[in-house]
PDB file of C-alpha atoms in Angstrom:
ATOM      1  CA  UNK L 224       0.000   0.000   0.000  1.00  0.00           C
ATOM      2  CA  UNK L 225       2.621   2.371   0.646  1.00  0.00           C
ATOM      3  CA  UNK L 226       4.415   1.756  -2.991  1.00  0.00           C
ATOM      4  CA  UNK L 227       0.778   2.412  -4.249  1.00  0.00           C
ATOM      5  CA  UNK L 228       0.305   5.583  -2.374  1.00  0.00           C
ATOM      6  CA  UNK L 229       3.679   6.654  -3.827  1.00  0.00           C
ATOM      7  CA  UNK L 230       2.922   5.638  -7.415  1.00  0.00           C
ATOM      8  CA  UNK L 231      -0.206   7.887  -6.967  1.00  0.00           C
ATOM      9  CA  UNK L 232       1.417  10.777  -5.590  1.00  0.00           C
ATOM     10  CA  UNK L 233       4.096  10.653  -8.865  1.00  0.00           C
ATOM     11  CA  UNK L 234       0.489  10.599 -11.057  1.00  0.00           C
ATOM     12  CA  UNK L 235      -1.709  12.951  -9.228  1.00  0.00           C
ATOM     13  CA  UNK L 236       0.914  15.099  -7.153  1.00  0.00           C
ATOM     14  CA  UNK L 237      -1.024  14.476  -4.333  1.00  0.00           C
ATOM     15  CA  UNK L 238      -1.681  11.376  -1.703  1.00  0.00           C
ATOM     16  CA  UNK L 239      -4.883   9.057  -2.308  1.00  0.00           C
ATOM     17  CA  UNK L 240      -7.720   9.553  -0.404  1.00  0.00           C
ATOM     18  CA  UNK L 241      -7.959   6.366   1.463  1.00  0.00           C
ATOM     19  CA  UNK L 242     -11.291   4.857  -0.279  1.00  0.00           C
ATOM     20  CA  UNK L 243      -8.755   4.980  -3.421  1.00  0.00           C
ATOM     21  CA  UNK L 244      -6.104   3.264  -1.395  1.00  0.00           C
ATOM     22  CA  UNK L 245      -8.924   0.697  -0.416  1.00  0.00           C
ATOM     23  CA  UNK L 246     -10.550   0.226  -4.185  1.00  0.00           C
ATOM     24  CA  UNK L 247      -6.632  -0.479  -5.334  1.00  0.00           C
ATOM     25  CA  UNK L 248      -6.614  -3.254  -2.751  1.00  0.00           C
ATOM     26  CA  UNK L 249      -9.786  -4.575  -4.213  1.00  0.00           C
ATOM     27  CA  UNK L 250      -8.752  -4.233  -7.559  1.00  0.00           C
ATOM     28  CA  UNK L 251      -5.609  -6.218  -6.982  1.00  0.00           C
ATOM     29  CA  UNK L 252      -7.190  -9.045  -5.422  1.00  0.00           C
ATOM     30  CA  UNK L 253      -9.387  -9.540  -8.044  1.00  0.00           C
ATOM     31  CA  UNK L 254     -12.620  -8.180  -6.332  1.00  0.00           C
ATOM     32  CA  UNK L 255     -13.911  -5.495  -8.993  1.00  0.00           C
ATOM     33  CA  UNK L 256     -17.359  -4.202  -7.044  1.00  0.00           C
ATOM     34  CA  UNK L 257     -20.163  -4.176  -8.615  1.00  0.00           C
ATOM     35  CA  UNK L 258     -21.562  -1.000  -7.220  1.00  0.00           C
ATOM     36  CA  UNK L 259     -19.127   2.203  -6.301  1.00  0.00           C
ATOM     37  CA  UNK L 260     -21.029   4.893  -4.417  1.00  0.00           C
ATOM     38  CA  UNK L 261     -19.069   8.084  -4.594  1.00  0.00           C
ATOM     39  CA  UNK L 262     -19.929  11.587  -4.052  1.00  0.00           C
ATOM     40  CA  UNK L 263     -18.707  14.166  -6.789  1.00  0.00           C
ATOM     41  CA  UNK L 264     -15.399  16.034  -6.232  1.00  0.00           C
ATOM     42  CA  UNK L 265     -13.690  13.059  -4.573  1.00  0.00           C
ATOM     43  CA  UNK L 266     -12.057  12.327  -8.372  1.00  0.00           C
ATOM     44  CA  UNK L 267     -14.573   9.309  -9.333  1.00  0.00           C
ATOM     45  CA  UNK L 268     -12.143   9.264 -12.543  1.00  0.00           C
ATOM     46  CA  UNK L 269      -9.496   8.450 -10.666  1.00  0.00           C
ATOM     47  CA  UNK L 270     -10.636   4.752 -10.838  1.00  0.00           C
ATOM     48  CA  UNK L 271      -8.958   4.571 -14.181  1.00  0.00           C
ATOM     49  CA  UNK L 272      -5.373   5.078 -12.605  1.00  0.00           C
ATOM     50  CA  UNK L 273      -6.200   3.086  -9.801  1.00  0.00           C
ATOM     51  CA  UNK L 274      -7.419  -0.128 -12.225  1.00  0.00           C
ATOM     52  CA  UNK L 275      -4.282   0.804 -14.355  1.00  0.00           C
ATOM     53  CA  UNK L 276      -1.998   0.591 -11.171  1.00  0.00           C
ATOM     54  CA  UNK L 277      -4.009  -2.684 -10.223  1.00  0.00           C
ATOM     55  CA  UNK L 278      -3.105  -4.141 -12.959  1.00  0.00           C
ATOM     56  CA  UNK L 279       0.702  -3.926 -12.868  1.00  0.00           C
ATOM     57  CA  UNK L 280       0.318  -6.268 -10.069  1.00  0.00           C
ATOM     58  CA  UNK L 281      -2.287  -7.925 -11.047  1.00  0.00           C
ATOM     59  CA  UNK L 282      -2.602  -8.866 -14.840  1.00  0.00           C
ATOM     60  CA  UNK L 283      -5.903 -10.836 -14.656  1.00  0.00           C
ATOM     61  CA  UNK L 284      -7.338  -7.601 -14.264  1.00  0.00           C
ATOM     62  CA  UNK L 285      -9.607  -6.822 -17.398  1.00  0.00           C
ATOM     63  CA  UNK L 286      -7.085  -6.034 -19.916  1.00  0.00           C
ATOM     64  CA  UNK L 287      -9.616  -2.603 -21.079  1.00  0.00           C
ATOM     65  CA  UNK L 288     -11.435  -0.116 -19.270  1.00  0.00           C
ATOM     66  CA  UNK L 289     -14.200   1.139 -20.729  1.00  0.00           C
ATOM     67  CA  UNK L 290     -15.855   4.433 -18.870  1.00  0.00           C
ATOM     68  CA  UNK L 291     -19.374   4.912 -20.160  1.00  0.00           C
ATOM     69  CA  UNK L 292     -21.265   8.188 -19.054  1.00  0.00           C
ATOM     70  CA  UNK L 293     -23.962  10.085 -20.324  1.00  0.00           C
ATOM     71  CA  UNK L 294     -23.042  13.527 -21.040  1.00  0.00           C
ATOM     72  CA  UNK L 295     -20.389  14.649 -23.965  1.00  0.00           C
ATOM     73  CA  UNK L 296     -19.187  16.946 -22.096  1.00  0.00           C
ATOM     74  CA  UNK L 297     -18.355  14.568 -19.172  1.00  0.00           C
ATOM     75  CA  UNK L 298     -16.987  12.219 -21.553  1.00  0.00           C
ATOM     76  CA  UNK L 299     -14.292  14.850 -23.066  1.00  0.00           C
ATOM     77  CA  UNK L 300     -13.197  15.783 -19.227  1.00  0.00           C
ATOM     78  CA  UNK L 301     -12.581  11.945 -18.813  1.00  0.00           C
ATOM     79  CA  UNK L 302     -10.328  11.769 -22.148  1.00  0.00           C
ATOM     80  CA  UNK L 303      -8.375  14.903 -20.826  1.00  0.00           C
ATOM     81  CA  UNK L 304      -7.916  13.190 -17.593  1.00  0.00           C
ATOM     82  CA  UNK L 305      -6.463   9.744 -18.584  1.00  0.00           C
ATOM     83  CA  UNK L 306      -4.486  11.474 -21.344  1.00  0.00           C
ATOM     84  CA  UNK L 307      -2.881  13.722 -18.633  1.00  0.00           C
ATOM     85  CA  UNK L 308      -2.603  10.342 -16.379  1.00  0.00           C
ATOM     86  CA  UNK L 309      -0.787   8.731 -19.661  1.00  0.00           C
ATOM     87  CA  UNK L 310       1.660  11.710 -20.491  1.00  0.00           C
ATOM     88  CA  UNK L 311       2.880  11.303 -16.576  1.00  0.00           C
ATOM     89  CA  UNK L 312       3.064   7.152 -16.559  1.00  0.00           C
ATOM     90  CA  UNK L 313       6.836   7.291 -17.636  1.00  0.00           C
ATOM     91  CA  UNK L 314       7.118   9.095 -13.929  1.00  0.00           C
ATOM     92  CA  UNK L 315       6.403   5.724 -12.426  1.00  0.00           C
ATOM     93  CA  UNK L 316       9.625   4.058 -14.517  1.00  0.00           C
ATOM     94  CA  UNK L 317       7.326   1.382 -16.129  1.00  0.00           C
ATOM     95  CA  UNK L 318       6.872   0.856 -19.855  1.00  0.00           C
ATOM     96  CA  UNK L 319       3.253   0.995 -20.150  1.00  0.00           C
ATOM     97  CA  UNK L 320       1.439   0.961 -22.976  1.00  0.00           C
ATOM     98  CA  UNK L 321      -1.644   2.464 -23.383  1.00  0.00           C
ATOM     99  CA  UNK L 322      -4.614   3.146 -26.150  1.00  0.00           C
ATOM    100  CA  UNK L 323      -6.661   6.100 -25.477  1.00  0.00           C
ATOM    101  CA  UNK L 324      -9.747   6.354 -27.479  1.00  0.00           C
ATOM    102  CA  UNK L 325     -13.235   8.421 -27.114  1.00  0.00           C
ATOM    103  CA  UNK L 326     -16.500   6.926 -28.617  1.00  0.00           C
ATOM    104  CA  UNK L 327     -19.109   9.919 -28.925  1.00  0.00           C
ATOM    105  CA  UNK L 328     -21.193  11.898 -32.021  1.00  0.00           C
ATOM    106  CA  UNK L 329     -19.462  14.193 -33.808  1.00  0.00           C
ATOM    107  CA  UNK L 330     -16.219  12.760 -32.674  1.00  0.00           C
ATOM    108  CA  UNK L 331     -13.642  10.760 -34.734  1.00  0.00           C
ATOM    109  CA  UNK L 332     -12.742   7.770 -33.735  1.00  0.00           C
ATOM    110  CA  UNK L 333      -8.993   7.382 -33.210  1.00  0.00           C
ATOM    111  CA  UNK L 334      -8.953   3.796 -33.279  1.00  0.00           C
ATOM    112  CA  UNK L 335      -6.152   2.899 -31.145  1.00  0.00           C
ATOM    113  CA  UNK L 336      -8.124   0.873 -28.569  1.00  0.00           C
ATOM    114  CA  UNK L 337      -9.036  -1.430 -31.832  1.00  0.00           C
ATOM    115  CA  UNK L 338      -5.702  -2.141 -33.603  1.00  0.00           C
ATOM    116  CA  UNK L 339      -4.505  -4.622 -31.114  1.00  0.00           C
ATOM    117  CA  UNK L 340      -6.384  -6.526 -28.860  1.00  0.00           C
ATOM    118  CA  UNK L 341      -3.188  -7.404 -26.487  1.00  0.00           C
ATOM    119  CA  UNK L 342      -2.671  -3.466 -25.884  1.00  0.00           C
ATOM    120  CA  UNK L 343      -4.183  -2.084 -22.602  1.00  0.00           C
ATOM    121  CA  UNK L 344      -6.969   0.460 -23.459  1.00  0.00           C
ATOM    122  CA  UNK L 345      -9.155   3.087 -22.005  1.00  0.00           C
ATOM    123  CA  UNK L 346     -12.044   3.710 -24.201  1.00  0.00           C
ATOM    124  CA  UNK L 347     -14.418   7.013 -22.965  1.00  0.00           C
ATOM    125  CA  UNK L 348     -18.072   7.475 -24.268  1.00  0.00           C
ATOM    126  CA  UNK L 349     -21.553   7.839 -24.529  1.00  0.00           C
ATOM    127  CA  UNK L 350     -23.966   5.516 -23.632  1.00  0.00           C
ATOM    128  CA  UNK L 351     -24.979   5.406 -27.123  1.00  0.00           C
ATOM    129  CA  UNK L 352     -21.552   4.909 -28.991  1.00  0.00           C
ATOM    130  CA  UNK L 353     -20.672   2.194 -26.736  1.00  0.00           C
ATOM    131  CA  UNK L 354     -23.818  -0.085 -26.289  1.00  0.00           C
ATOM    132  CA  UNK L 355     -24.701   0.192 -30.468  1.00  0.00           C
ATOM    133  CA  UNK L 356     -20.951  -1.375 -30.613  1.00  0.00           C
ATOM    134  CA  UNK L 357     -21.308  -3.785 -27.917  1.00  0.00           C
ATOM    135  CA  UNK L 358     -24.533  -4.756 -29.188  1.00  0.00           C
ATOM    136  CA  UNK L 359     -22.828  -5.574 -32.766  1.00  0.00           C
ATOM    137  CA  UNK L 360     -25.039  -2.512 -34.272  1.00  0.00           C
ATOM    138  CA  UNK L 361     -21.938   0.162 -33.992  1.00  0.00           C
ATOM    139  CA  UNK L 362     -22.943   3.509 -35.162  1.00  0.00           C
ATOM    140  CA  UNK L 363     -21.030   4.638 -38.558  1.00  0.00           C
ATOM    141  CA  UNK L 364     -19.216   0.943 -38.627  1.00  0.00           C
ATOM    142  CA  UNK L 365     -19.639  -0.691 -41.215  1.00  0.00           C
ATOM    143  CA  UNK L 366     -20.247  -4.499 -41.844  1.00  0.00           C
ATOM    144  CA  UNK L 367     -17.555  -6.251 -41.276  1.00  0.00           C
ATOM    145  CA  UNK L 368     -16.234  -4.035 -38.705  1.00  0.00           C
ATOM    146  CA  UNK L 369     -19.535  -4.464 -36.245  1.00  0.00           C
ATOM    147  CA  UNK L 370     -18.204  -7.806 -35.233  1.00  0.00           C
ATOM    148  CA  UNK L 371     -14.635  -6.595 -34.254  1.00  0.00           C
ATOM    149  CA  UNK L 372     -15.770  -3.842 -32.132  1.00  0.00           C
ATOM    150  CA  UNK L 373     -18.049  -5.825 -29.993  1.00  0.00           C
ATOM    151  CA  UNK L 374     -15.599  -8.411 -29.498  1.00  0.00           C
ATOM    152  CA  UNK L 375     -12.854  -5.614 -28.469  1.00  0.00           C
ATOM    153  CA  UNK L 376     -16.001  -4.458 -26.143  1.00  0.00           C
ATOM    154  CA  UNK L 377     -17.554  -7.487 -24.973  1.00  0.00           C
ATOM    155  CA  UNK L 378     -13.893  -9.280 -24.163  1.00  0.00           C
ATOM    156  CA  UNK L 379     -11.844  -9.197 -21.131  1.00  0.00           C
ATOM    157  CA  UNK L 380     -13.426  -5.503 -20.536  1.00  0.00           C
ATOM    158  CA  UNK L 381     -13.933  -3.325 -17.489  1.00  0.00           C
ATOM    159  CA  UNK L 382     -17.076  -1.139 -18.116  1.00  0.00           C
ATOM    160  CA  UNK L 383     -17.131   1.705 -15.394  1.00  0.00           C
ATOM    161  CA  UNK L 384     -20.878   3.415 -16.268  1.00  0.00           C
ATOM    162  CA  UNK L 385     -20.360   6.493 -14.677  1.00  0.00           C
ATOM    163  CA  UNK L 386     -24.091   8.687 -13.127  1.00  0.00           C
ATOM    164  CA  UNK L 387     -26.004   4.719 -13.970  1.00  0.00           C
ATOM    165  CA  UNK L 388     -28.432   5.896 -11.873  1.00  0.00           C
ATOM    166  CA  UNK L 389     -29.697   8.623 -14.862  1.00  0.00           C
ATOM    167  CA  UNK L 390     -29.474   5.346 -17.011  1.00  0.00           C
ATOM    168  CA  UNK L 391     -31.280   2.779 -15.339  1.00  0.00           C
ATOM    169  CA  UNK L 392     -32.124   0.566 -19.021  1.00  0.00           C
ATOM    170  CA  UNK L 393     -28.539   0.664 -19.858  1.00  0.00           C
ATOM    171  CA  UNK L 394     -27.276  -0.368 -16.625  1.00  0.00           C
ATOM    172  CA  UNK L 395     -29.493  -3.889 -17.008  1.00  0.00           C
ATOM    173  CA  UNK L 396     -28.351  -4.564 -20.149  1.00  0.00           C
ATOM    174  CA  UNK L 397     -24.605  -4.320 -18.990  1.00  0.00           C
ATOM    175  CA  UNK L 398     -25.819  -6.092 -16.058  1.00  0.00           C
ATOM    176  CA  UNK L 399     -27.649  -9.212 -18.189  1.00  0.00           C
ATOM    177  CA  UNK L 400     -24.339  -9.095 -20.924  1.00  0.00           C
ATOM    178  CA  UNK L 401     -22.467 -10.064 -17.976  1.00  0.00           C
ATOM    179  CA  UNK L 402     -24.684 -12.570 -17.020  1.00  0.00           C
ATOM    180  CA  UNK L 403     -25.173 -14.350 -20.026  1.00  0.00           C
ATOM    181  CA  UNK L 404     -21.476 -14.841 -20.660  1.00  0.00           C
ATOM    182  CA  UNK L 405     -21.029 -16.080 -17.045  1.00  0.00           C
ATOM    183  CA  UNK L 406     -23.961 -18.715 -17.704  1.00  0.00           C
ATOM    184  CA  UNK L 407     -22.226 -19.514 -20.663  1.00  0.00           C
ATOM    185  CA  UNK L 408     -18.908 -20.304 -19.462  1.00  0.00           C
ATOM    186  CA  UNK L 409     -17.294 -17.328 -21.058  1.00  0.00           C
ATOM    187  CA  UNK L 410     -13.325 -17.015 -20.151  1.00  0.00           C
ATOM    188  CA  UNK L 411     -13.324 -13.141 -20.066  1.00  0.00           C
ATOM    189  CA  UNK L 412     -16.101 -12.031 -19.511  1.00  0.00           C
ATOM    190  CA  UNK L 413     -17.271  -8.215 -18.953  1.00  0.00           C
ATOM    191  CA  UNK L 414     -17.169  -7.014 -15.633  1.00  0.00           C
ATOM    192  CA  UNK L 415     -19.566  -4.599 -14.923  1.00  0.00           C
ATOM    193  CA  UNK L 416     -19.533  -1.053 -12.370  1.00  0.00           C
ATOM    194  CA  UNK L 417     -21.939   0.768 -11.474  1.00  0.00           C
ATOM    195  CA  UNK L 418     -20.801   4.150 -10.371  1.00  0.00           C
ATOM    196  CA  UNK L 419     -22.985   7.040  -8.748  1.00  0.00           C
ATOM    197  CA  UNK L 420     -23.409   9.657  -6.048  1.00  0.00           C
ATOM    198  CA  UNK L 421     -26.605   8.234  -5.137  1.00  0.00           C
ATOM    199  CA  UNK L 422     -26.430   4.291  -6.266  1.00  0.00           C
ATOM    200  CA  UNK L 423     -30.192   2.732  -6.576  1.00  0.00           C
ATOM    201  CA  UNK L 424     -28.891  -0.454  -6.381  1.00  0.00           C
ATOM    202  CA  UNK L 425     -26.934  -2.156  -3.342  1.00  0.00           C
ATOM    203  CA  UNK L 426     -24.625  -5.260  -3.002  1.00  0.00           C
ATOM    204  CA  UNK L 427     -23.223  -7.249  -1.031  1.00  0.00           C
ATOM    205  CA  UNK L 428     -19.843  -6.262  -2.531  1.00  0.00           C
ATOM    206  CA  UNK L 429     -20.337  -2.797  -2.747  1.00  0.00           C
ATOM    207  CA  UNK L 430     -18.091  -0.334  -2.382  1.00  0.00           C
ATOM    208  CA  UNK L 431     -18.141   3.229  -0.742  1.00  0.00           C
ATOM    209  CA  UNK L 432     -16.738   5.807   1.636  1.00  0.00           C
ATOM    210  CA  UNK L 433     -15.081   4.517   4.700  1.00  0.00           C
ATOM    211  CA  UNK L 434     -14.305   6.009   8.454  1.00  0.00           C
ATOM    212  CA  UNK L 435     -10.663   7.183   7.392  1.00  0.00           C
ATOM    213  CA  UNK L 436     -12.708   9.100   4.292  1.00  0.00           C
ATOM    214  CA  UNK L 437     -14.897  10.658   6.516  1.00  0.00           C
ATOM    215  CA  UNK L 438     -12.389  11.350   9.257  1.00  0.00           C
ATOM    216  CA  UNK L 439      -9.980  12.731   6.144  1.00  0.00           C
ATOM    217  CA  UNK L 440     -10.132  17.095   6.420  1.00  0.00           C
ATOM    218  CA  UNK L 441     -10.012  17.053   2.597  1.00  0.00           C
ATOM    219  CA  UNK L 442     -13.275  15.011   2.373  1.00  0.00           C
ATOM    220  CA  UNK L 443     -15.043  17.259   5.553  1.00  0.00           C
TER     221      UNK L 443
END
């Protein structure tokens, strides 16, 4: 914990707050929540360096991270933010790696999180851009190309829906992908997290604030 608290202070200039430290020590054992109830202004995004950091010790992680929200405007801030987090990665003396891409309207399509499926990617989007591909219906793809995106999408994937409390619909259908490929045996399946301010949905493996958060002066 304390080499993670360091490699987040050479990213962020700054030490984690400790439900960061404590969703890292998930993450590396393999126990991805399903539901992460955060306010706003604690750096939700953060998750994205913290499941990148995760995965450095552990590489069963989902090898993509795909952060699905709502809003364009939310979904630029996110691609600023984990291209910021990428330009300071060589601080941590680690070759890593790493396709940034952003899935929205009006938007073009970079394509690095597609050209190889071995490469670590973060993927940021709307709701819409990413379920049409997942769903093998990808907006502005063409034929052949459907199938490719939602196997990039729907393999060994992370999918971090960001407010899924304003999209209750899409949340399920995450939700019943992940299902279905569990029932069927599926060796990478999605994994699927919910993340929101106000969560409508609990779990037994849910994941929030703790007492060191709310005993933190930066979080009072």
């Amino acid at each position: 914990m304390d080499k993670f608290a360091d490699l987040f202070r050479s990213v962020f200039e700054r030490p984690p707050f400790p439900w960061q430290a404590a969703l890292y020590e998930r993450l590396v054992a393999g126990d991805i929540p399903s539901v992460a109830t955060l306010p706003t202004g604690l750096g939700k995004t953060s998750i994205i360096a913290i499941w990148l950091l995760a995965r450095l010790v552990n590489p069963n992680l989902p090898r993509r991270l795909v952060y699905v929200v709502n809003r364009r405007t939310v979904v630029d801030q996110t691609t600023r933010e984990v291209e910021r987090l990428v330009e300071n990665l060589p601080k941590l003396g680690r070759d890593l790696s790493v396709a940034v891409s952003t899935l929205r309207g009006q938007f073009v399509d970079n394509r690095e999180w597609s050209a190889d499926p071995s490469r670590p990617a973060v993927i940021c989007g709307t709701v819409d851009m990413i379920g049409s591909r997942l769903l093998f219906s990808g907006y502005g793809a063409g034929f052949k190309t459907r199938p490719m995106y939602a196997g990039f999408l729907g393999q060994d994937a992370l999918f971090v829906h960001d407010e899924a409390h304003l999209e209750p619909a899409f949340q399920k259908v995450l939700e019943h992908v992940q299902e279905t490929q569990r029932a069927d045996g599926d060796p990478w399946p999605i994994r699927v997290m919910a993340l929101s301010a106000t969560a409508r949905q609990t779990g037994s493996d849910a994941f929030s604030l703790g007492a060191a958060d709310h005993a933190n002066p930066v979080v009072k």
